[in-house]
Coordinates of C-alpha atoms in Angstrom, one line a residue:
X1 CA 22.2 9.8 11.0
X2 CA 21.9 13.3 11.1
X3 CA 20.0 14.8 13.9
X4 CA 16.5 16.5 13.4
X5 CA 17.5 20.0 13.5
X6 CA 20.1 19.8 10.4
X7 CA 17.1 18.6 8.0
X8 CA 13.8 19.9 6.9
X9 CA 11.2 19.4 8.9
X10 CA 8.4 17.5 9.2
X11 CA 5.0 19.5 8.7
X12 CA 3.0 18.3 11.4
X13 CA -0.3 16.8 9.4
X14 CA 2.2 14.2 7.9
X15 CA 1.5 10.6 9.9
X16 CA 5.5 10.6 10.4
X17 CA 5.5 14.0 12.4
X18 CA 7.3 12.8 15.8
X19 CA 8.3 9.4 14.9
X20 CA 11.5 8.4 14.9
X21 CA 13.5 5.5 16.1
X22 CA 16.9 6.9 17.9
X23 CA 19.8 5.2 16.8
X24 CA 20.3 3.2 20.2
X25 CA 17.0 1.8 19.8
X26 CA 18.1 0.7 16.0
X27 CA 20.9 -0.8 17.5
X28 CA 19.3 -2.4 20.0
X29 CA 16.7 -4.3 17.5
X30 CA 20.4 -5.3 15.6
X31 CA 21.2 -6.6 19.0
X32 CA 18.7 -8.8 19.3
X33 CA 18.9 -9.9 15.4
X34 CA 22.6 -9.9 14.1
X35 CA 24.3 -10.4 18.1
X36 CA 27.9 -11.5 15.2
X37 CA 27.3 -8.6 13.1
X38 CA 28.1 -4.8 13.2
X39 CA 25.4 -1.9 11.8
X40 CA 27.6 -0.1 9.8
X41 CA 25.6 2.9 9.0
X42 CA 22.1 4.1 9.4
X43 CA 20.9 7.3 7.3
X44 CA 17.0 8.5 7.0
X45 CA 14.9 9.1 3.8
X46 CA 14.9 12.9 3.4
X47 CA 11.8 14.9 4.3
X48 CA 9.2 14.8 2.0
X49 CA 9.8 11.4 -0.5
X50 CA 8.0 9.4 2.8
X51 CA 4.2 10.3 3.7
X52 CA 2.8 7.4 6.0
X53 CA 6.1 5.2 7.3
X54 CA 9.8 7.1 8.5
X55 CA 12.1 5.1 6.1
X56 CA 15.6 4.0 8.0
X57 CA 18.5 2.9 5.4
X58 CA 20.8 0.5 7.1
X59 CA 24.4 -1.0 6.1
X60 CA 24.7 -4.3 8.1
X61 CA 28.0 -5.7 8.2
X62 CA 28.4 -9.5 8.3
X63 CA 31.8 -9.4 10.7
X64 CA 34.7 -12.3 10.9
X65 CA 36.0 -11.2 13.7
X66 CA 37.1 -8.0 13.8
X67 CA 37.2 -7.6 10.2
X68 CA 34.4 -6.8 7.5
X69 CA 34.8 -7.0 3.9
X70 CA 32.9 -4.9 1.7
X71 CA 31.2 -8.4 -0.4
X72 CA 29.7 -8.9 3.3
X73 CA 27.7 -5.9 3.7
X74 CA 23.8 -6.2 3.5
X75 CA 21.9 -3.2 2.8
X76 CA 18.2 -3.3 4.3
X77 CA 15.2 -1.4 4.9
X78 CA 13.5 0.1 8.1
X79 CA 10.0 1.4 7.7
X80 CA 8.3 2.7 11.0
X81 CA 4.6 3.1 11.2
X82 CA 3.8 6.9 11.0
X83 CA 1.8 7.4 14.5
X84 CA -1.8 6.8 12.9
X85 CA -1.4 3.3 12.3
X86 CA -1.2 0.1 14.2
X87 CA -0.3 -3.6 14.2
X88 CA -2.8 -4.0 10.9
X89 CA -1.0 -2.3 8.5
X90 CA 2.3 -4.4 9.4
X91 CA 0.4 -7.8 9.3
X92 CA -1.2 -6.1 5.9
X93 CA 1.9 -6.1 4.4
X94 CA 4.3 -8.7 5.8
X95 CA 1.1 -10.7 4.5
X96 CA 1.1 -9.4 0.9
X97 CA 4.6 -9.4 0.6
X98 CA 4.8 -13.3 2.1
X99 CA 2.0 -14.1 -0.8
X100 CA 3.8 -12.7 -3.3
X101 CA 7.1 -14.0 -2.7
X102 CA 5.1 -17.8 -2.3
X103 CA 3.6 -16.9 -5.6
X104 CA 5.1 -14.9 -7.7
X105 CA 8.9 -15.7 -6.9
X106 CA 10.3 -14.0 -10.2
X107 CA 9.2 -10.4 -8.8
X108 CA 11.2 -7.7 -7.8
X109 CA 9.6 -7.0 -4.4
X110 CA 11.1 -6.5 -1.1
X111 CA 11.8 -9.6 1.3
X112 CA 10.4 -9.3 4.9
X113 CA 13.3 -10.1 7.4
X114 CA 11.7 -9.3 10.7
X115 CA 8.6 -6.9 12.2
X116 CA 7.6 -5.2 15.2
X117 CA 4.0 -4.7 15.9
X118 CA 4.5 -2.9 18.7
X119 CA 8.1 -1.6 19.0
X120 CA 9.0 -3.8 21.9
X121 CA 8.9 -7.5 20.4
X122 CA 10.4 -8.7 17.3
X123 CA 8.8 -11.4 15.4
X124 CA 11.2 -13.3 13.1
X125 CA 10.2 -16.0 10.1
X126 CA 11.4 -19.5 11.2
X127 CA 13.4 -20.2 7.8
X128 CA 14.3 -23.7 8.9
X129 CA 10.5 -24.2 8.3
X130 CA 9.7 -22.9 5.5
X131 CA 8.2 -19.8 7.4
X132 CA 5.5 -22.4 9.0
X133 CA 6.2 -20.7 12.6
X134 CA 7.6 -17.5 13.9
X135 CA 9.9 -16.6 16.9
X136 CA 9.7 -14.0 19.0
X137 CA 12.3 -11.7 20.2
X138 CA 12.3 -8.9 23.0
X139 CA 14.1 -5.8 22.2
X140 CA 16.8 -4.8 24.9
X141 CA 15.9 -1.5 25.3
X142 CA 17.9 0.8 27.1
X143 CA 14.6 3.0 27.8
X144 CA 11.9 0.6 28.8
X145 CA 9.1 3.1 27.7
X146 CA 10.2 3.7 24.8
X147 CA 7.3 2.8 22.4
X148 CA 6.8 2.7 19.0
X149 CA 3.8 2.1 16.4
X150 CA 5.9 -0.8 14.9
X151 CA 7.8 -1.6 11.9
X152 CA 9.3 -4.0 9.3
X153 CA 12.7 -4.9 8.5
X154 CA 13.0 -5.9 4.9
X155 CA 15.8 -5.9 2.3
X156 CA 16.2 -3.1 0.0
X157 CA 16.1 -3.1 -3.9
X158 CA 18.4 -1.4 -5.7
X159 CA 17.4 1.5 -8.5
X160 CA 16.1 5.3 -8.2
X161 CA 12.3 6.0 -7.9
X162 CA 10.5 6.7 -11.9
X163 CA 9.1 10.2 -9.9
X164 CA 12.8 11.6 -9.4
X165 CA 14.3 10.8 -13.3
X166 CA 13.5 12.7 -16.2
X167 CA 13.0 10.2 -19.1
X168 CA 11.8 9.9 -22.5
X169 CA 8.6 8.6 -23.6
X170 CA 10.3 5.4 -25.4
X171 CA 11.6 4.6 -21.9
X172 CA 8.8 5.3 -20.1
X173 CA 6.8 3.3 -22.6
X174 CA 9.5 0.3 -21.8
X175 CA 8.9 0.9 -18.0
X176 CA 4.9 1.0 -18.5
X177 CA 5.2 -2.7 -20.4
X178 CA 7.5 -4.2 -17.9
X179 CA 4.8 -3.2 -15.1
X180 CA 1.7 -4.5 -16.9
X181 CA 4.1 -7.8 -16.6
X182 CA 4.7 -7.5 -13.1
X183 CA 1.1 -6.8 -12.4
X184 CA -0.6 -9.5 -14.5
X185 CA 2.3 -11.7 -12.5
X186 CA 0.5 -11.7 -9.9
X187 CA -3.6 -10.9 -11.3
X188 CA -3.0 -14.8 -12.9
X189 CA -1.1 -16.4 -10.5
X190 CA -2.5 -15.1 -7.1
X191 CA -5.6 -17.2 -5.7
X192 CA -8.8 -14.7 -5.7
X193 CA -10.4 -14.6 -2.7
X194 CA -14.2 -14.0 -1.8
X195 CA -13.6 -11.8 1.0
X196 CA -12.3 -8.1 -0.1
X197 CA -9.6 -6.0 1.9
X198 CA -6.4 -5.9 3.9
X199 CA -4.8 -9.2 5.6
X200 CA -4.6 -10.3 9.0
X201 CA -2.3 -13.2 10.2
X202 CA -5.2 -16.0 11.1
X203 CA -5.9 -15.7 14.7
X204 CA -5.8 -18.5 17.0
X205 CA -9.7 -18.0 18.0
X206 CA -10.8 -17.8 14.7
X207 CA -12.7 -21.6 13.7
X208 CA -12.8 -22.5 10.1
X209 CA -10.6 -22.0 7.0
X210 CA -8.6 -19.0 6.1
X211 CA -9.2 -17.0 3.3
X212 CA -5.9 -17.3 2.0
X213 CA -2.9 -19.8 2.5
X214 CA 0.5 -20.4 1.7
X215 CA 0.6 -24.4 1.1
X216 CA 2.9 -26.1 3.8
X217 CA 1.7 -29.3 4.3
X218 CA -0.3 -29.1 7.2
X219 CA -3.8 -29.8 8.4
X220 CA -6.4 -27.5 8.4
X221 CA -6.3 -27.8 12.4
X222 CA -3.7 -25.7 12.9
X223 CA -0.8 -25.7 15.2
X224 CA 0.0 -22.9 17.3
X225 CA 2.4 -20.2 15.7
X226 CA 1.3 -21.3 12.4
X227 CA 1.5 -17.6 10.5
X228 CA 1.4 -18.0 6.7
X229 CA -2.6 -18.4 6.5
X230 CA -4.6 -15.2 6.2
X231 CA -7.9 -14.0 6.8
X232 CA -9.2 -10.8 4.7
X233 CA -10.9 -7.9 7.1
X234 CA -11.1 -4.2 7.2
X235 CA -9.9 -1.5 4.8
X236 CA -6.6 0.7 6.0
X237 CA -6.9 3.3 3.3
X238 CA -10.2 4.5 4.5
X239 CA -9.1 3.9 8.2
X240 CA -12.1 1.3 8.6
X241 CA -10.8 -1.2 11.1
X242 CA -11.6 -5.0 10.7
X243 CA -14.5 -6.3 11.5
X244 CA -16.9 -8.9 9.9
X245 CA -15.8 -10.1 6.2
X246 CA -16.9 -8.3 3.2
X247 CA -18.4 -10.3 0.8
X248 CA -19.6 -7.9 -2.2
X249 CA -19.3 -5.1 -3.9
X250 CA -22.3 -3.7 -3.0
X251 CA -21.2 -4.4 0.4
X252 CA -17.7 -2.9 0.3
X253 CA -18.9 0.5 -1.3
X254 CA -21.9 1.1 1.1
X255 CA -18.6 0.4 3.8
X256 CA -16.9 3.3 2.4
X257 CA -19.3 5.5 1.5
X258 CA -20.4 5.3 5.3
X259 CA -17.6 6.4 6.4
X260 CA -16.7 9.1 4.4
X261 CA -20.2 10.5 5.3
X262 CA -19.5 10.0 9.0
X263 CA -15.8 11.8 8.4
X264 CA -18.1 15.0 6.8
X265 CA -20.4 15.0 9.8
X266 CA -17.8 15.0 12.1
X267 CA -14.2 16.5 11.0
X268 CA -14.6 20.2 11.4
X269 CA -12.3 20.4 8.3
X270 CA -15.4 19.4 6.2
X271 CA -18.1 21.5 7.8
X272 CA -18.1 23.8 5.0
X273 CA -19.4 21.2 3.3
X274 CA -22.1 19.2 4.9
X275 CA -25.2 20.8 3.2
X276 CA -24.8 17.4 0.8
X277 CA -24.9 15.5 3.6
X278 CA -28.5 14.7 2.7
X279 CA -27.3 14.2 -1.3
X280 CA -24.9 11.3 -0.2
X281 CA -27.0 10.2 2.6
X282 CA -29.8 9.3 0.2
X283 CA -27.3 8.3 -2.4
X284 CA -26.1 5.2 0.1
X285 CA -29.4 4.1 1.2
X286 CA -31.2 3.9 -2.0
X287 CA -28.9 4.4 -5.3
X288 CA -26.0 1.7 -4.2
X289 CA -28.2 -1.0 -4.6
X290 CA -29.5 -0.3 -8.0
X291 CA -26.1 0.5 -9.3
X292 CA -24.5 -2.7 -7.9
X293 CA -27.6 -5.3 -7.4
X294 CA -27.2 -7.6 -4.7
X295 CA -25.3 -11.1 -6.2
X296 CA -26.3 -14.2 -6.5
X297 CA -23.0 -15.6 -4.8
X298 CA -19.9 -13.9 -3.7
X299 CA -17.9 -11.4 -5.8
X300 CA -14.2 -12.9 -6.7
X301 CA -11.4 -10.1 -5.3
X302 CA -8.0 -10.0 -6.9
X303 CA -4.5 -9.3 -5.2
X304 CA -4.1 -5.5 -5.8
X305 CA -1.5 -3.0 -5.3
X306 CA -3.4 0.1 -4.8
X307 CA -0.8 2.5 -5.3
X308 CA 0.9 1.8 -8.3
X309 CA 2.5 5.0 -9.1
X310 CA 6.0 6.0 -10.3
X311 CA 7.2 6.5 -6.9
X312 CA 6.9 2.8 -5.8
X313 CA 8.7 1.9 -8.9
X314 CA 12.4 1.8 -8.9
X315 CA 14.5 1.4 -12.2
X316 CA 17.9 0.8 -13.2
X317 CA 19.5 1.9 -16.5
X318 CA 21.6 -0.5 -17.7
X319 CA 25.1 0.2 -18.6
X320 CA 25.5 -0.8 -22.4
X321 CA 22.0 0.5 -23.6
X322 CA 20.8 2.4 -26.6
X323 CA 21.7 6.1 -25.9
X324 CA 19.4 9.0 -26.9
X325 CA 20.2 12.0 -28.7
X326 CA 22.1 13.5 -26.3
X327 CA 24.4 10.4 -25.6
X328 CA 22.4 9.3 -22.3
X329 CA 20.6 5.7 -21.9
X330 CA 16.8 4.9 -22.1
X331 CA 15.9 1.6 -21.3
X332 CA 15.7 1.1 -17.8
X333 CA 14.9 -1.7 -16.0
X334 CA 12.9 -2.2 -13.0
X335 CA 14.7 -3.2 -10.5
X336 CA 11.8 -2.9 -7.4
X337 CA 7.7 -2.3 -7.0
X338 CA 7.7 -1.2 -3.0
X339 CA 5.2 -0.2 -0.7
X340 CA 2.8 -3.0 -0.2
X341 CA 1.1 -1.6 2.8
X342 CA -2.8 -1.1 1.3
X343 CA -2.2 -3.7 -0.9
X344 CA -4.8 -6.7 -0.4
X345 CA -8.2 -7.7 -2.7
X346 CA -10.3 -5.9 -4.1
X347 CA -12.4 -5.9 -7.3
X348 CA -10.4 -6.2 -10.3
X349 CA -11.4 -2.1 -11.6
X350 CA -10.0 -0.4 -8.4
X351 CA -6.2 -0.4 -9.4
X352 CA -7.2 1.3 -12.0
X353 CA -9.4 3.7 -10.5
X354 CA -7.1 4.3 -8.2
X355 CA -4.7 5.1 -11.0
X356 CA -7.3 7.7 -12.8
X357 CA -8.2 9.1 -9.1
X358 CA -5.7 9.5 -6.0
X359 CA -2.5 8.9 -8.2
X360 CA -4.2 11.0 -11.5
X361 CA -1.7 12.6 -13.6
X362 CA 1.3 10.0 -12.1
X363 CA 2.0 8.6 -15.1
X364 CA 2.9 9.9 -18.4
X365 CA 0.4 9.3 -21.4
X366 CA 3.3 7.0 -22.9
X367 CA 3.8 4.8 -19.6
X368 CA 0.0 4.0 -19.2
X369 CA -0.9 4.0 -22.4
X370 CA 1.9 1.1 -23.0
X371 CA 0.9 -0.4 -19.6
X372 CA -3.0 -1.3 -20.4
X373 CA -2.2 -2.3 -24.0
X374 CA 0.7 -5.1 -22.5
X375 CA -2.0 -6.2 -19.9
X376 CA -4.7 -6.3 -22.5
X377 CA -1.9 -8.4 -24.6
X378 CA -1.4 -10.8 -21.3
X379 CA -5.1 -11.2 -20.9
X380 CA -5.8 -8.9 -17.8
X381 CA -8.9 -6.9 -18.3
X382 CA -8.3 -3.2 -18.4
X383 CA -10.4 0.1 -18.9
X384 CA -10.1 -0.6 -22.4
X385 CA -10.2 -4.1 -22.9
X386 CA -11.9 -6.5 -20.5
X387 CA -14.0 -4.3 -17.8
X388 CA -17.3 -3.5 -19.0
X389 CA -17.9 0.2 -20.1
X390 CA -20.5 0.8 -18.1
X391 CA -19.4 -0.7 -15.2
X392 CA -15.9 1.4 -15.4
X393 CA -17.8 4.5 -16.0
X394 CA -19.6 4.1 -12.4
X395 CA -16.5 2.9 -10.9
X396 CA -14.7 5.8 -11.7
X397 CA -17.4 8.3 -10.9
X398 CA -18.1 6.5 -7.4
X399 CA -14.6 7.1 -7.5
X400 CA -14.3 10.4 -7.9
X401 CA -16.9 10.8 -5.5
X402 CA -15.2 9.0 -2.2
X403 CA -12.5 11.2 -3.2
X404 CA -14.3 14.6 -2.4
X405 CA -16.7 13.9 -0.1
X406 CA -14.0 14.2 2.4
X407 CA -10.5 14.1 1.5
X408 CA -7.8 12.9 3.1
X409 CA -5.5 15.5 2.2
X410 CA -7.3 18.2 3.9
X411 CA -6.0 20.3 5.9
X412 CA -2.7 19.1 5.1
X413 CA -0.6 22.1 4.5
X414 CA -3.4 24.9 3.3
X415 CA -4.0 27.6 5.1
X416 CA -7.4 28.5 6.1
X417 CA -8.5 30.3 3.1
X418 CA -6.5 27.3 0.6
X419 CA -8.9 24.9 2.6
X420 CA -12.0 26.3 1.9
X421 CA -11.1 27.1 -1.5
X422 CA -10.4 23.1 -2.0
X423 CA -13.7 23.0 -0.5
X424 CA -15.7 24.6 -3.3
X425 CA -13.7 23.0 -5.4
X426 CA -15.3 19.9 -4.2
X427 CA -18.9 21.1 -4.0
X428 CA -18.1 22.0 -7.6
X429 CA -17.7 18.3 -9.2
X430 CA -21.1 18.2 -8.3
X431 CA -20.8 14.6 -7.7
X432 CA -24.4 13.2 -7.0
X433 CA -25.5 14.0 -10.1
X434 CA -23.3 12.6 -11.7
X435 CA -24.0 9.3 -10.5
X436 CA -27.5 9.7 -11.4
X437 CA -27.0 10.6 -14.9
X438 CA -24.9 6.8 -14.7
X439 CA -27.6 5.2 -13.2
X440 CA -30.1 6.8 -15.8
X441 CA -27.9 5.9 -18.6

């Protein structure tokens, strides 16, 4: 691994900006895991392709005595919390991951091997079991203060990222198809839930059902260590930690909304900003309702992504494949969908307003455009086929209003003036309005 100094640097806003696992410590968790194996190598992501988690690639070497062929080598994944997340976000996706793999078998996604919550202990999946219990492991560490904000171990999918190839639009149109797939995988096949959010593992003190369970046979009492039943609390992409469930979606935007307004009353970042403090205020207290009256019974959630964007798709091109004008390939393959780590439930429009918002501009015209015509064709409601007009045109302006109230890319890497520039920019959408004229409409 080379060392710090011999690659670009971190800038210092980025979550991963001082996190790093030295390569003792990696060896030390391969210690504990593999005592008959040998790490073969160990190489990190380069700067800049990782924002929240420092990626680790590892070869792992499956020895017979002192010899190791190259059919035994196992190549896997290491993904460290960046330093402004906890335990949550690696139950969140060991969770997602584990209900996908119950669920949706046939999908390319990552396999959890082991996780950390803390950096000291390593928690393993009993696979005599069927997962129904997990072990726990302490981490020999030759530094005993060494501490980290956990991390998971999982295997690694083959194929390059869609952001770092240039392809045409027939294969991007290919690749858009063979996602709707994917994604209606697990929009049909995943339970809904009536809670909406991220996943905990269901606590021990916690009385009464989960909100989500992987079937194993056993009672609803459940035995201690007992890990593949869920509960559904808090939101990691707004940084709202769990609390009590959220049953609507009423109740989940007047969550976020609230807490964006609190971030613009107190980030300095955003001062600039706070004369529509009274705007949004208002806006929460007596416009949410009327947009999204209260229901009748709970809102149904469904399993989403929430950041389905070319760089969490990996493909493969094929050898053997119809080759373009200039003698290259087109139809790749997808070979991995990765980063699972907001994924949980949420109403069946935000994927896609998260699509049109945060990740706007991601895909090319031919990708998405071939995407929501396969989901329409597999019966998955879309912008365009499915989701009521009306309510997709306040989703998406609510949406583009939690995105510049205060956003969570500022101050990132602007200087002073950029900042306040983004700033106006902001002020600019002139955002309440806008949701006025949708509520008139």
């Amino acid at each position: 691994m080379p060392p710090e100094s011999t690659r670009p640097g971190t800038p210092p806003h980025h979550p991963i900006f001082g996190v790093t696992l030295s390569r003792s410590h990696i060896e030390a968790i391969f210690a504990a895991l593999y005592p008959q194996s040998e790490l073969l190598s160990v190489s990190q992501l380069e700067s800049g392709k990782s924002f929240n988690n420092r990626i680790y690639f590892l070869s792992l070497g499956q020895s017979c005595g002192s010899l190791t062929t190259p059919k035994e080598t196992r190549e896997l994944l290491l993904k460290v919390n960046g330093r402004f997340f906890g335990s949550d976000k690696i139950q969140n996706e060991v969770a997602c991951l584990r209900i996908l793999e119950q669920y949706c078998p046939e999908l390319p996604v990552p396999r959890v091997i082991a996780w950390s919550e803390d950096g000291r202990t390593i928690t393993i999946p009993s696979w005599d079991d069927n997962y129904a219990t997990h072990k726990k492991l302490p981490i020999p560490l030759e530094d005993e203060s060494a501490q980290h904000p956990g991390w998971i171990l999982m295997t690694r999918l083959p194929g390059e990222a869609v952001s770092s190839l240039t392809l045409d639009d027939t294969a991007m149109s290919s690749i858009g198809a063979q996602l709707a797939e994917m994604v209606a995988a697990w929009r049909l096949n995943v339970p809904h839930t009536n809670n909406c959010g991220n996943l905990l593992f269901y606590p021990s003190d916690i009385v009464g059902p989960s909100n989500i369970d992987i079937d194993l046979g056993h009672e609803d009492a459940r035995p201690a260590g007992v890990a593949d039943a869920f509960i559904v609390r808090g939101l990691l992409g707004d940084g709202i930690p769990p609390s009590k469930p959220i049953t609507s979606v009423l109740e989940l935007h007047r969550i976020r909304f609230q807490a964006k307004l609190h971030e613009l009353q107190t980030v300095s970042t955003f001062a600039p900003n706070r004369e529509l403090v009274p705007e949004i205020s208002n806006f929460i207290t007596t416009s949410l309702t009327k947009l999204f009256p209260i229901p009748e019974a709970s809102d149904s959630f469904v399993f989403t992504h929430f950041d389905l964007s070319p760089r969490n798709t990996l493909v493969t091109i094929p050898t053997g494949t119809t080759p373009d004008a200039e003698g290259k390939p087109t139809t790749p393959q997808i070979t991995g969908l990765i980063d699972f780590e907001f994924s949980g439930f949420f109403p069946p429009s935000h994927e896609f307003v998260n699509d049109y918002v945060d990740n706007g501009g991601d895909w090319s015209e031919a990708a998405y455009a071939a995407y929501l015509k396969r989901l329409a064709e597999l019966e998955v409601a879309t912008p365009l086929d499915g989701i009521d007009g009306e309510e997709w045109r306040v989703e998406h302006r609510l949406g583009v209003l939690m995105d510049n109230i205060a956003p969570w890319w500022l101050p990132g890497g602007f200087t002073e003036r950029e900042v306040g520039e983004k700033l106006e920019e902001c002020r600019r959408v002139d955002m309440v309005k806008a949701l006025f004229d949708a509520l008139d409409a």
